[in-house]
mmCIF file of C-alpha atoms and ligand atoms in Angstrom:
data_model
loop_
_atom_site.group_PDB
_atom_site.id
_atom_site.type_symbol
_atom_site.label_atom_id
_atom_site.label_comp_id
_atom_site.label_asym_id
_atom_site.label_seq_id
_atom_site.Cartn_x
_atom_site.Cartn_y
_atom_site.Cartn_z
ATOM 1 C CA UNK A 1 6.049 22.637 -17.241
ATOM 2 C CA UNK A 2 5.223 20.708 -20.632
ATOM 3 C CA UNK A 3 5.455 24.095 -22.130
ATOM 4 C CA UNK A 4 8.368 25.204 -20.692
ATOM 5 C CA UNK A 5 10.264 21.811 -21.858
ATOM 6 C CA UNK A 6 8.683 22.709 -25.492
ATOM 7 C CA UNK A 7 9.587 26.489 -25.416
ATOM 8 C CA UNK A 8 13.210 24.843 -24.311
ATOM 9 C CA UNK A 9 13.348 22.310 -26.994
ATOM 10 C CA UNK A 10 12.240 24.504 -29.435
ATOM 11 C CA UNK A 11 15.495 27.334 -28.402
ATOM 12 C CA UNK A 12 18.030 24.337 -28.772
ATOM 13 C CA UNK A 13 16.553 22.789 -31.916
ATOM 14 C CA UNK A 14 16.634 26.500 -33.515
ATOM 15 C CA UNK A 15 20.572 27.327 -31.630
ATOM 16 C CA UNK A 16 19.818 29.769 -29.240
ATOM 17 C CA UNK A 17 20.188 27.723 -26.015
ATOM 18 C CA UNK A 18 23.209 25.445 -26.334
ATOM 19 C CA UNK A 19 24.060 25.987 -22.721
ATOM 20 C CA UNK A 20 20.489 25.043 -21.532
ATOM 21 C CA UNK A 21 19.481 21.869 -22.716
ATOM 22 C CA UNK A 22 16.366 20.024 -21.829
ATOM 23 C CA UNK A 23 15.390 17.589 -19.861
ATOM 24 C CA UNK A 24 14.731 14.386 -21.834
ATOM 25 C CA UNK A 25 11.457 13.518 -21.929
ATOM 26 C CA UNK A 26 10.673 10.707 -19.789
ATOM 27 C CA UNK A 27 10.605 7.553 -21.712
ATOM 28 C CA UNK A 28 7.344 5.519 -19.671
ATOM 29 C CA UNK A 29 4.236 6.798 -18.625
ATOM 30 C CA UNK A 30 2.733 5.150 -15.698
ATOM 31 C CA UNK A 31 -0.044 4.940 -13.779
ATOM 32 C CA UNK A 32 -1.046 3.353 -10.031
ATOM 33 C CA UNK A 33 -2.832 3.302 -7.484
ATOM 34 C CA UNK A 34 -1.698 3.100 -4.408
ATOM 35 C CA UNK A 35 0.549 5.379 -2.744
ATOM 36 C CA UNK A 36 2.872 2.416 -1.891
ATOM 37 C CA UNK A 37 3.192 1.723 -5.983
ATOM 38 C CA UNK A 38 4.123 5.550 -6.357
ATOM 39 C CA UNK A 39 7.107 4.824 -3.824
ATOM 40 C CA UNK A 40 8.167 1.707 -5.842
ATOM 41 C CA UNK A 41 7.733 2.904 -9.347
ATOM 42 C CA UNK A 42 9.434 6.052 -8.534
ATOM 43 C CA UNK A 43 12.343 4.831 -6.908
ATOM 44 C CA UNK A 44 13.121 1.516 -9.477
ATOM 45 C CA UNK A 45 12.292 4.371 -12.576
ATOM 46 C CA UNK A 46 14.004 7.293 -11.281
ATOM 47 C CA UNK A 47 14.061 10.049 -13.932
ATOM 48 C CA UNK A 48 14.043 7.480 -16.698
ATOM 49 C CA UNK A 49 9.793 7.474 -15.792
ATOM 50 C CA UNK A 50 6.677 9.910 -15.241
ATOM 51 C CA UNK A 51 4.751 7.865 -12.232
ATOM 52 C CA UNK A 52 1.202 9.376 -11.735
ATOM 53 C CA UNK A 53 -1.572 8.564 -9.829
ATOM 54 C CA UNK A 54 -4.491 6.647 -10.937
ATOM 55 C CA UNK A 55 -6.858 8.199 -8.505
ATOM 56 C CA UNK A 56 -7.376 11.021 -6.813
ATOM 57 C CA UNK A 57 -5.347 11.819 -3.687
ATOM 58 C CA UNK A 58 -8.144 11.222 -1.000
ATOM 59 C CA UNK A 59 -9.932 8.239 -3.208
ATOM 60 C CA UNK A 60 -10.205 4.968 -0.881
ATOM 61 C CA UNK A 61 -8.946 2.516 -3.107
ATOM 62 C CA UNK A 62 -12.131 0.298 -1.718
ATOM 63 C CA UNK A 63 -14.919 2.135 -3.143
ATOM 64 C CA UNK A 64 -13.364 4.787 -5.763
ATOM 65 C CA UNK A 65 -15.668 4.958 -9.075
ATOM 66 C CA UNK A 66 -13.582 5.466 -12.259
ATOM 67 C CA UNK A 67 -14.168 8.659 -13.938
ATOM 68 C CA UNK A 68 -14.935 9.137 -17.810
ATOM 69 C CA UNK A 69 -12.321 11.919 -18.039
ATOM 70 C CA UNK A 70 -9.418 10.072 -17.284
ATOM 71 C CA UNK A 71 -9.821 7.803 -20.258
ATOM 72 C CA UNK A 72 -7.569 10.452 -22.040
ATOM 73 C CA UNK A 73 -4.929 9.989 -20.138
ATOM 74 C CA UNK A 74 -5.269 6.426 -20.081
ATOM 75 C CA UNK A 75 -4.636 6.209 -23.557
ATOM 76 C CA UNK A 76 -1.299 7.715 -23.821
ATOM 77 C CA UNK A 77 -0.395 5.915 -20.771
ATOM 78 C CA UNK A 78 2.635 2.957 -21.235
ATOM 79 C CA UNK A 79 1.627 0.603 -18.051
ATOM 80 C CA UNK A 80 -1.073 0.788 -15.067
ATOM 81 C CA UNK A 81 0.508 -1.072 -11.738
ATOM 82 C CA UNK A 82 -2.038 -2.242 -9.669
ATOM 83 C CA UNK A 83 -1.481 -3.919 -6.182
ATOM 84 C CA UNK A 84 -3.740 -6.955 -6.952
ATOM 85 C CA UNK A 85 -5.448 -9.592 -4.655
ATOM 86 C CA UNK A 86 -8.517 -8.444 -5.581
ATOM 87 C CA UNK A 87 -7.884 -5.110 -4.522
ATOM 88 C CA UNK A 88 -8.328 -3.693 -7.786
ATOM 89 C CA UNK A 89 -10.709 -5.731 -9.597
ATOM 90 C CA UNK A 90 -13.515 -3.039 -10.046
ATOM 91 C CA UNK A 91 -11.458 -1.122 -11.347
ATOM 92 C CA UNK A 92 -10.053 -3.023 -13.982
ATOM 93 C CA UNK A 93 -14.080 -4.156 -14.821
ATOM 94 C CA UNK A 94 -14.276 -0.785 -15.671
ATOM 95 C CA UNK A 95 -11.107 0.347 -17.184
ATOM 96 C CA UNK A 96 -11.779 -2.974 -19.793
ATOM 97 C CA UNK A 97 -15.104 -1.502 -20.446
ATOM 98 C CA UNK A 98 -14.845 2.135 -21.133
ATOM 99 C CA UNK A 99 -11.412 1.462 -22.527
ATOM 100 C CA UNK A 100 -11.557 -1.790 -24.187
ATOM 101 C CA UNK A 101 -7.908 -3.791 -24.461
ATOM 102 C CA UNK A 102 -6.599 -1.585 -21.397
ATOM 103 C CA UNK A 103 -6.028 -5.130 -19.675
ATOM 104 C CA UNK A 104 -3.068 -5.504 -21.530
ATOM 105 C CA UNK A 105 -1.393 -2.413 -19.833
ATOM 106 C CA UNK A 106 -1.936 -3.620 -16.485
ATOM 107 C CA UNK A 107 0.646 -5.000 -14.182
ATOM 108 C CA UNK A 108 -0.279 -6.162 -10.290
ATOM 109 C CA UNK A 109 2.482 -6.530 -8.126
ATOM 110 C CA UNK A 110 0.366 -9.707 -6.420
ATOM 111 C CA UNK A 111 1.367 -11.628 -9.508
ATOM 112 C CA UNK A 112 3.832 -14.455 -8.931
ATOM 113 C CA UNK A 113 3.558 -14.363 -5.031
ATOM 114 C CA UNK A 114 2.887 -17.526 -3.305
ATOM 115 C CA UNK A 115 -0.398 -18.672 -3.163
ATOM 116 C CA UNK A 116 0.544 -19.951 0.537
ATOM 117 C CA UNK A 117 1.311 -16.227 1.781
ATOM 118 C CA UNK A 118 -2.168 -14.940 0.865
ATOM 119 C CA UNK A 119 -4.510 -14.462 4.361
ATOM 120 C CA UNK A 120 -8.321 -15.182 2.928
ATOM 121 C CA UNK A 121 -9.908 -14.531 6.384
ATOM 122 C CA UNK A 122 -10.118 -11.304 6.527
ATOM 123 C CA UNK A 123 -8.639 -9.596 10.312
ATOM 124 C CA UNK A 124 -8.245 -12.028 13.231
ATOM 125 C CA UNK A 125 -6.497 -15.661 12.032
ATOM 126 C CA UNK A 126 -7.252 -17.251 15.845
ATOM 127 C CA UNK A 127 -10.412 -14.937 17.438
ATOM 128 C CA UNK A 128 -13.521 -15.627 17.989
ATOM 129 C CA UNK A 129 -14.706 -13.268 15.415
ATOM 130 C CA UNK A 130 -14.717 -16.160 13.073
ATOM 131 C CA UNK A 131 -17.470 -17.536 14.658
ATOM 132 C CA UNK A 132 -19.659 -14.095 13.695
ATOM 133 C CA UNK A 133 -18.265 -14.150 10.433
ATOM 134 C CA UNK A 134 -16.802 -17.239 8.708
ATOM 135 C CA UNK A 135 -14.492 -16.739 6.311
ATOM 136 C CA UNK A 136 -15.849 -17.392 2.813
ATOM 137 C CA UNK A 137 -13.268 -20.687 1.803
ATOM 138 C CA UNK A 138 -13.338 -19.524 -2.301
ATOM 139 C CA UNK A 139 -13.612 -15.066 -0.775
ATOM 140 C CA UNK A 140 -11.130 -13.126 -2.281
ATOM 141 C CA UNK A 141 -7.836 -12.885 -0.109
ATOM 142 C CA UNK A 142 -7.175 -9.675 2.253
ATOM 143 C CA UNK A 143 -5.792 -7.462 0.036
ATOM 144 C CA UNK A 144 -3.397 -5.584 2.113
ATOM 145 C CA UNK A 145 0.060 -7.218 0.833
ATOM 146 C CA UNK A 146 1.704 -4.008 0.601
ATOM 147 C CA UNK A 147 2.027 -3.451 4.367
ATOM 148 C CA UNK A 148 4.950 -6.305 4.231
ATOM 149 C CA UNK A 149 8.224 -5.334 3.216
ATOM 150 C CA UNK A 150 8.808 -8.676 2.066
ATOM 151 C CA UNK A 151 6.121 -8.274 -0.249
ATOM 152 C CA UNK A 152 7.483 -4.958 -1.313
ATOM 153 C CA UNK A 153 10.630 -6.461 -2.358
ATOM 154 C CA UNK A 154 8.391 -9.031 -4.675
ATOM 155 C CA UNK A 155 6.567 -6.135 -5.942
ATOM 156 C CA UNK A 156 9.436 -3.380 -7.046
ATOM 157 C CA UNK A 157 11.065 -6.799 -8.440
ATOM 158 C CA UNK A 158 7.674 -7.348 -10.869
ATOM 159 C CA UNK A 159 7.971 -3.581 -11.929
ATOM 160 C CA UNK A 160 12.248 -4.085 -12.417
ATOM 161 C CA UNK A 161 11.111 -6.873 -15.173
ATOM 162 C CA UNK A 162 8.174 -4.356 -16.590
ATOM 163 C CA UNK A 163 10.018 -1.456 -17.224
ATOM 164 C CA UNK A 164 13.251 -3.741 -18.692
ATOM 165 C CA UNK A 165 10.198 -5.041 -20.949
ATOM 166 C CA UNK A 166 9.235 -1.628 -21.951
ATOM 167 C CA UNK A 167 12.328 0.545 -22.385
ATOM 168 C CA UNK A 168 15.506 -2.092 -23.021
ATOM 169 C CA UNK A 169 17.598 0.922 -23.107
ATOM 170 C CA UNK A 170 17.632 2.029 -19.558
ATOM 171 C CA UNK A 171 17.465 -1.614 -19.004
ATOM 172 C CA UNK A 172 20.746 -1.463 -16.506
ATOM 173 C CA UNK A 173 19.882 2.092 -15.104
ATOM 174 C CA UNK A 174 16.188 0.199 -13.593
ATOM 175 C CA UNK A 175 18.395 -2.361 -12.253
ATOM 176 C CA UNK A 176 20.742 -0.666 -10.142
ATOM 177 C CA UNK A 177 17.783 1.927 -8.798
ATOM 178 C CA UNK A 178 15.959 -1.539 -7.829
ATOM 179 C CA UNK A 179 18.845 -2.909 -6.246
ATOM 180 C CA UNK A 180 19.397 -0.062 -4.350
ATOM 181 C CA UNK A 181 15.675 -0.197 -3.259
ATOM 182 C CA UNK A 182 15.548 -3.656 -2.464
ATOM 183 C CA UNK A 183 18.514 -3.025 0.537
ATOM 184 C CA UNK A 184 16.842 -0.216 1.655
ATOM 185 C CA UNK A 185 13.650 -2.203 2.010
ATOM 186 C CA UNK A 186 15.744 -5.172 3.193
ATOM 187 C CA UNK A 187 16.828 -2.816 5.934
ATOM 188 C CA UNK A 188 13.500 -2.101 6.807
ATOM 189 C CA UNK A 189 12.759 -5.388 7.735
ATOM 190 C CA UNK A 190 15.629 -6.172 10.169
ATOM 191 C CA UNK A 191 14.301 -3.335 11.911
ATOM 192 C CA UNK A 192 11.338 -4.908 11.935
ATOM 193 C CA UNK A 193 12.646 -8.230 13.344
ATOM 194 C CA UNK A 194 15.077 -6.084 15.363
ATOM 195 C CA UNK A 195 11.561 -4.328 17.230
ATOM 196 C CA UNK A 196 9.672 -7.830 17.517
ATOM 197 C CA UNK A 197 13.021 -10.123 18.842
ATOM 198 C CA UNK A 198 12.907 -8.597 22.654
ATOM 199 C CA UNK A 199 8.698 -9.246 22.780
ATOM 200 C CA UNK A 200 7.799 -12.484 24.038
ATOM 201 C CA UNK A 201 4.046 -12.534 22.267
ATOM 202 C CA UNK A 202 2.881 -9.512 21.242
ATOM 203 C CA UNK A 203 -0.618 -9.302 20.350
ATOM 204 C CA UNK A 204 -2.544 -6.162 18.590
ATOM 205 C CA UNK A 205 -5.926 -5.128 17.814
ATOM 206 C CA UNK A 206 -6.669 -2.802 14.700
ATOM 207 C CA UNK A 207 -9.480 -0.994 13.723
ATOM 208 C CA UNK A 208 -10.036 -2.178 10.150
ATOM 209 C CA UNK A 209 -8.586 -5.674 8.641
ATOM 210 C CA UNK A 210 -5.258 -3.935 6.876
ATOM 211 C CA UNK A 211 -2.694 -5.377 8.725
ATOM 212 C CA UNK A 212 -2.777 -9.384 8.754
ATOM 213 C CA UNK A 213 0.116 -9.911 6.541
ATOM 214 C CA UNK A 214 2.557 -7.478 8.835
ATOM 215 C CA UNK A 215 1.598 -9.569 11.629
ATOM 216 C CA UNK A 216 1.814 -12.999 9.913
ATOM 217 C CA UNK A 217 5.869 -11.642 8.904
ATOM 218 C CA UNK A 218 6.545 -10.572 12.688
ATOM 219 C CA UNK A 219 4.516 -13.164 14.871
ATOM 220 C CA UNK A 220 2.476 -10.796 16.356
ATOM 221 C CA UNK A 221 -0.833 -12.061 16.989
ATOM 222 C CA UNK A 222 -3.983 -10.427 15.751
ATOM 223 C CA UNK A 223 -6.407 -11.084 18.198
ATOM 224 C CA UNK A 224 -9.710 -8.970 16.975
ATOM 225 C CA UNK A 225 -10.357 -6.342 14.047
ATOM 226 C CA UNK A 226 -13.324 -3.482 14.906
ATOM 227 C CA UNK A 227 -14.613 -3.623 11.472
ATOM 228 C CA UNK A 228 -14.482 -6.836 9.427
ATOM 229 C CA UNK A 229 -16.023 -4.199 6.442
ATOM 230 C CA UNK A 230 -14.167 -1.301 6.890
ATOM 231 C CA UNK A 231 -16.490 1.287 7.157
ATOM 232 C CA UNK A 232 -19.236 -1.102 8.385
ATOM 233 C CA UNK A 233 -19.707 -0.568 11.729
ATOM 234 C CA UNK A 234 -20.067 -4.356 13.914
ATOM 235 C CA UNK A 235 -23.289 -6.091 15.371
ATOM 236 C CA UNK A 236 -22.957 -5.881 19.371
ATOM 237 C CA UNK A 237 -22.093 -9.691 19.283
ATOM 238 C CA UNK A 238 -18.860 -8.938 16.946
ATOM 239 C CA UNK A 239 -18.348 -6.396 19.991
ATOM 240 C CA UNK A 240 -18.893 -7.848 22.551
ATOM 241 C CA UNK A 241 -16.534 -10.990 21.300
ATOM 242 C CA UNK A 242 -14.095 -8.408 20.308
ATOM 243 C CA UNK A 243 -14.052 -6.809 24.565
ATOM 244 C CA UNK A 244 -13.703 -10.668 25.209
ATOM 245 C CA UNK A 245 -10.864 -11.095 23.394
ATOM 246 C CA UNK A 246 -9.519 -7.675 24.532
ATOM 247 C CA UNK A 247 -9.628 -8.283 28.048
ATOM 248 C CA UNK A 248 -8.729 -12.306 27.634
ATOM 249 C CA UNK A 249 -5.137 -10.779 25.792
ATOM 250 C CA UNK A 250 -4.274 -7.799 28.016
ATOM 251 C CA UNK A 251 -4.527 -5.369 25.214
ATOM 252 C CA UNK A 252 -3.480 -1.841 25.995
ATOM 253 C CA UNK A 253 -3.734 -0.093 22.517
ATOM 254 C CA UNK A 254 -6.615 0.326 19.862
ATOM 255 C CA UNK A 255 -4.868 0.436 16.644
ATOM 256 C CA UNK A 256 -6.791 3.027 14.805
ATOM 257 C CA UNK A 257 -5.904 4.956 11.365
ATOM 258 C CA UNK A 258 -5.028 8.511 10.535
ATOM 259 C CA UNK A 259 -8.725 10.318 9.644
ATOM 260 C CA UNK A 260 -10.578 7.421 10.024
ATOM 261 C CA UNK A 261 -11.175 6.960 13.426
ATOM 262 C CA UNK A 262 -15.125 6.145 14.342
ATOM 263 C CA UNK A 263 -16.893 7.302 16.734
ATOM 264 C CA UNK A 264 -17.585 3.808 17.863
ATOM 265 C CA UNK A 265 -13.399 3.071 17.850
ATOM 266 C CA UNK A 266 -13.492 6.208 20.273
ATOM 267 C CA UNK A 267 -15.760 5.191 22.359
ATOM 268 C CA UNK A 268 -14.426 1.363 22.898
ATOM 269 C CA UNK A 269 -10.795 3.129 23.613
ATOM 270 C CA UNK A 270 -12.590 4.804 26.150
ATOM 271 C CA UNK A 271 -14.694 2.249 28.149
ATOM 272 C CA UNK A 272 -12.242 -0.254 28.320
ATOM 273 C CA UNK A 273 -9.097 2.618 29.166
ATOM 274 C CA UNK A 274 -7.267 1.689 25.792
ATOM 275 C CA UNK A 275 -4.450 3.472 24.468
ATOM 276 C CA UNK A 276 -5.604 4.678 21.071
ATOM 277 C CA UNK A 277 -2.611 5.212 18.040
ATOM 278 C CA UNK A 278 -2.522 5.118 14.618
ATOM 279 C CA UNK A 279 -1.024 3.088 12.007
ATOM 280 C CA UNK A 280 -0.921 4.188 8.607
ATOM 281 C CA UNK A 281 -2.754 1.789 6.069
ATOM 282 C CA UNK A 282 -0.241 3.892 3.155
ATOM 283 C CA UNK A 283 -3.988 3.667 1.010
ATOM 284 C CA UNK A 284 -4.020 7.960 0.570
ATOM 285 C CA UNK A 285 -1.875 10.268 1.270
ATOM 286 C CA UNK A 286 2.387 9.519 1.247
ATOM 287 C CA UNK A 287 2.563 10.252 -2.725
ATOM 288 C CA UNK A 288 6.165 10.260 -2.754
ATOM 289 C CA UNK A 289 9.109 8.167 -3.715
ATOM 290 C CA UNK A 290 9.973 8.002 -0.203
ATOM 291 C CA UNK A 291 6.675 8.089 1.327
ATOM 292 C CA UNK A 292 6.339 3.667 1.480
ATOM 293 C CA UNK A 293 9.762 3.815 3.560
ATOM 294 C CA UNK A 294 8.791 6.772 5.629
ATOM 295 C CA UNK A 295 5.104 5.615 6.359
ATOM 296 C CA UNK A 296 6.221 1.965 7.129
ATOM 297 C CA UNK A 297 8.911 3.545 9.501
ATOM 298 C CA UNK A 298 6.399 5.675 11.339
ATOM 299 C CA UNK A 299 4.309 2.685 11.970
ATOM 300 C CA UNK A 300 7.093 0.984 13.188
ATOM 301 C CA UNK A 301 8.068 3.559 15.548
ATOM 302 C CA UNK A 302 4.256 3.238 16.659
ATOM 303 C CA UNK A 303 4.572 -0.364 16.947
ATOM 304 C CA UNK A 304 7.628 -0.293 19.289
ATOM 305 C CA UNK A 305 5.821 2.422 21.256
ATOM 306 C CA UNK A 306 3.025 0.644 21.700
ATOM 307 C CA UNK A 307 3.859 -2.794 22.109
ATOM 308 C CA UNK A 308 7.098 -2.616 24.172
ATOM 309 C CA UNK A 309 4.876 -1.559 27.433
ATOM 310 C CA UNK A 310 2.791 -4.586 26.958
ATOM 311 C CA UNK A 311 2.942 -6.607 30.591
HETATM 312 ZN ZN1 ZN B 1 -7.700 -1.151 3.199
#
């Protein structure tokens, strides 16, 4: 395609293709790393940006290990948007180290949200999993802001100010693309409201610790996560808390996530005749500019689902 724009350039520069000009080269070059940030950066940069990803499609954003190669593209690259809240902070060890001064590219959306919104346990605020595992009081906060549209509006708001910073020209174009945004996420969350105003205390159980801050936004209460560690499967006393609480809050559903689903998740579903569904953590997968809206609107189609034949 880079060819093809040359080859193009190069027949209008010379006069043969007067009819045919080319695209304009996009003016930033940016990177990130969640799926989410794609959605955001795409939608408040529309054609005015390139928005690639900083890992690989199926990378867990968790564990991922930086690769050598990428450097290259690193280095011709404008601005990095990270999530933040700790989410990224091996990965910025190692960008500063095999790329030294890279820091200065980066941009989390995290930055400039309230202190007071962060969740530092991570899953359940009120269960008795806290008595297996404390939360640490100076831990890192759960990282999973970008499961709140609220947060989401903070977030395409921090890249609105980064790309005015970068390209002043298309300074009024970024604007109106985040404006637009912002309603549509604003939208969003009225659905949101407009699912949780008919339940009188809705309560949910998930199978890894992503989804405290969508729970803290619509009062739903989060009475017991599988896997504090996702990926780390749970002592039997974690377990046999987590049945307690189950059984103790008339929970119906096992919130599990698309391709992740253990064995042991399967199994719990099973012996205590759970409903199991799946909401999207938007960590892989939904690379799109409309893949944040779409993803968030499947889960709250799940939600509704799910929660609405609560007793
Ligand atoms: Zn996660």
């Amino acid at each position: 395609m880079r060819l093809f724009r040359w080859l193009l350039g190069m027949l209008v520069s010379v006069g043969f293709g007067g009819l045919y000009l080319p695209a304009a080269e996009p003016r930033l070059r940016v990177l990130v790393s969640l799926p989410a940030l794609y959605s955001w950066a795409s939608q408040v940069g529309g054609d005015r940006v390139q928005v690639d990803r900083l890992l690989p499609v199926e990378a867990d954003p968790h564990l991922f290990q930086f690769r050598p190669r990428d450097l290259e593209v690193l280095r011709h690259t404008d601005v990095i948007l990270l999530s933040g809240a700790g989410l990224e902070d091996w990965l910025k060890a190692s960008l500063e180290k095999q790329l030294p001064g890279s820091g200065r590219k980066i941009v989390e959306m995290a930055t400039g949200y309230p202190q007071s919104e962060l969740i530092y346990s991570e899953g359940a605020e009120d269960s008795g999993s806290s008595k297996d595992m404390p939360a640490v009081p100076n831990g890192p906060p759960n990282p999973h802001l970008w499961l709140d549209p609220i947060f989401a509006c903070h977030g395409v708001t921090n890249i609105l100010r980064t790309f005015q910073l970068l390209a002043p020209d298309s300074s009024a174009v970024f604007a109106t693309n985040a404006s637009v945004y912002i309603q549509q996420l604003l939208r969003l969350h009225e659905d949101y409201e407009a699912f949780r105003r008919p339940l009188k205390a809705p309560a949910m159980v998930t199978a890894h610790p992503a989804f405290p801050y969508l729970c803290q936004r619509y009062r739903i209460r989060l009475v017991g996560v599988l896997e504090e560690t996702a990926g780390t499967e749970p002592g039997p006393r974690h377990l046999a808390t987590l049945m307690g609480q189950i059984r103790a809050n008339h929970i119906s559903t096992l919130f599990v996530e698309p391709h992740s689903t253990s064995r042991l998740a399967l199994q719990l579903a099973r012996d205590m005749k759970l409903t199991v569904a799946e909401l999207d953590t938007l960590e892989t997968g939904y690379w799109s500019a409309a893949g944040y809206e779409e993803g968030m609107r499947s889960n709250l189609r799940t939600l509704t689902k799910q929660l609405q034949e609560q007793p």
